[in-house]
XYZ file of C-alpha atoms in Angstrom:
134
model
C 79.657 9.821 111.398
C 81.177 7.668 108.809
C 83.071 9.229 105.857
C 82.881 8.506 102.176
C 85.463 9.500 99.661
C 83.899 10.492 96.462
C 85.588 9.503 93.479
C 85.853 12.107 90.507
C 84.021 10.064 88.125
C 80.723 10.330 90.362
C 81.385 13.830 90.758
C 81.831 14.495 87.054
C 78.531 12.434 86.162
C 76.561 15.086 88.209
C 78.576 18.158 87.430
C 78.359 17.253 83.550
C 74.781 15.799 83.834
C 76.188 12.713 82.205
C 73.455 10.786 80.168
C 74.162 7.464 81.469
C 75.186 8.115 84.972
C 73.914 11.172 86.421
C 70.894 9.577 88.074
C 72.799 6.623 89.681
C 75.561 9.191 90.882
C 73.248 12.005 92.158
C 71.109 9.277 94.194
C 74.399 7.871 95.554
C 75.611 11.403 96.817
C 72.229 12.380 98.217
C 72.101 8.678 99.937
C 75.621 9.229 101.437
C 75.120 12.744 102.420
C 72.206 11.700 104.558
C 74.408 9.689 106.993
C 77.976 10.303 106.166
C 80.518 12.931 105.631
C 81.261 13.301 101.881
C 85.136 13.831 101.312
C 87.321 14.617 98.456
C 91.239 14.939 98.462
C 93.529 16.942 96.176
C 93.892 14.173 93.588
C 90.150 14.106 93.245
C 89.987 17.874 93.261
C 92.596 17.743 90.438
C 90.782 15.245 88.306
C 87.541 17.360 88.582
C 89.268 20.469 87.709
C 89.991 19.791 84.299
C 86.314 20.756 83.568
C 86.558 24.143 85.031
C 88.225 27.209 83.495
C 88.286 29.295 86.894
C 89.354 27.793 90.369
C 86.252 29.766 91.806
C 83.907 27.940 89.686
C 85.513 24.734 90.900
C 85.387 25.821 94.528
C 81.435 26.651 94.194
C 80.957 23.215 92.595
C 83.019 21.290 95.440
C 82.003 23.629 98.183
C 83.692 22.895 101.584
C 80.200 22.880 103.229
C 79.132 19.958 100.983
C 82.800 18.169 100.562
C 85.223 17.884 103.385
C 88.779 18.213 101.881
C 91.124 15.788 103.288
C 94.892 15.840 103.101
C 96.722 12.907 101.708
C 98.166 10.499 104.380
C 101.626 9.445 103.688
C 100.661 5.853 104.341
C 98.257 6.049 101.264
C 101.375 7.170 98.918
C 103.245 3.949 100.146
C 100.251 1.628 99.638
C 99.358 3.291 96.258
C 103.000 2.834 95.178
C 102.711 -0.874 96.226
C 99.537 -1.415 94.499
C 100.610 0.320 91.202
C 103.883 -1.947 91.268
C 101.602 -5.161 91.438
C 99.490 -3.668 88.736
C 102.487 -3.122 86.437
C 103.929 -6.487 87.258
C 100.711 -8.128 86.095
C 101.178 -6.338 82.898
C 98.432 -3.856 83.639
C 97.576 -1.383 80.674
C 98.491 2.125 81.066
C 94.809 3.087 81.325
C 94.907 2.998 85.155
C 97.217 5.916 86.220
C 99.019 5.897 89.648
C 96.509 8.796 90.860
C 93.468 6.299 90.815
C 95.697 3.934 92.947
C 96.246 6.783 95.459
C 92.306 7.333 95.814
C 91.997 3.866 96.654
C 94.821 3.712 99.059
C 93.669 6.940 100.628
C 90.264 5.404 101.242
C 91.765 2.145 102.600
C 94.144 3.517 105.116
C 91.641 6.165 106.510
C 88.943 3.307 106.592
C 86.438 5.189 104.353
C 84.026 4.162 102.094
C 84.732 4.904 98.448
C 81.792 6.084 96.182
C 82.881 5.061 92.518
C 81.907 3.690 89.426
C 85.509 1.812 88.803
C 84.914 -1.147 91.138
C 87.107 -3.585 89.603
C 90.540 -2.225 90.106
C 89.820 -1.173 93.669
C 88.380 -4.759 94.412
C 91.503 -6.319 92.842
C 93.993 -4.001 94.725
C 92.265 -3.188 97.716
C 90.279 -6.171 98.752
C 89.361 -4.593 102.333
C 87.943 -1.592 101.076
C 84.331 -0.850 101.104
C 82.892 0.171 98.050
C 79.678 1.840 96.849
C 79.364 1.038 93.279
C 76.970 0.040 90.540
């Protein structure tokens, strides 16, 4: 079974019933869940956590039965650092923080598909990464 790393923006679209993106994100999650293992990592968990006052509520929203919790591989840290350095050398704005690069690196080194709405950055810095995006 393939694995799909689900970016925080997709999860937040569904959890907040985002007016613009809820339908697309919910449909993509449903489609992926039918044939793949949905995964998150500690960075995605942290990004989603800002919308919750209690860890118990977050854990209910991101139930381990629905989302496999993966550790971050060391190789992803190295790749994320190199991609972020390339971004900064290209005079990238500070709107793309290092954690976003880590998510792309994690999906890349573990050969996962990344379900996200932020395709441009991932396509630029991780050209071999398979994306599911609008």
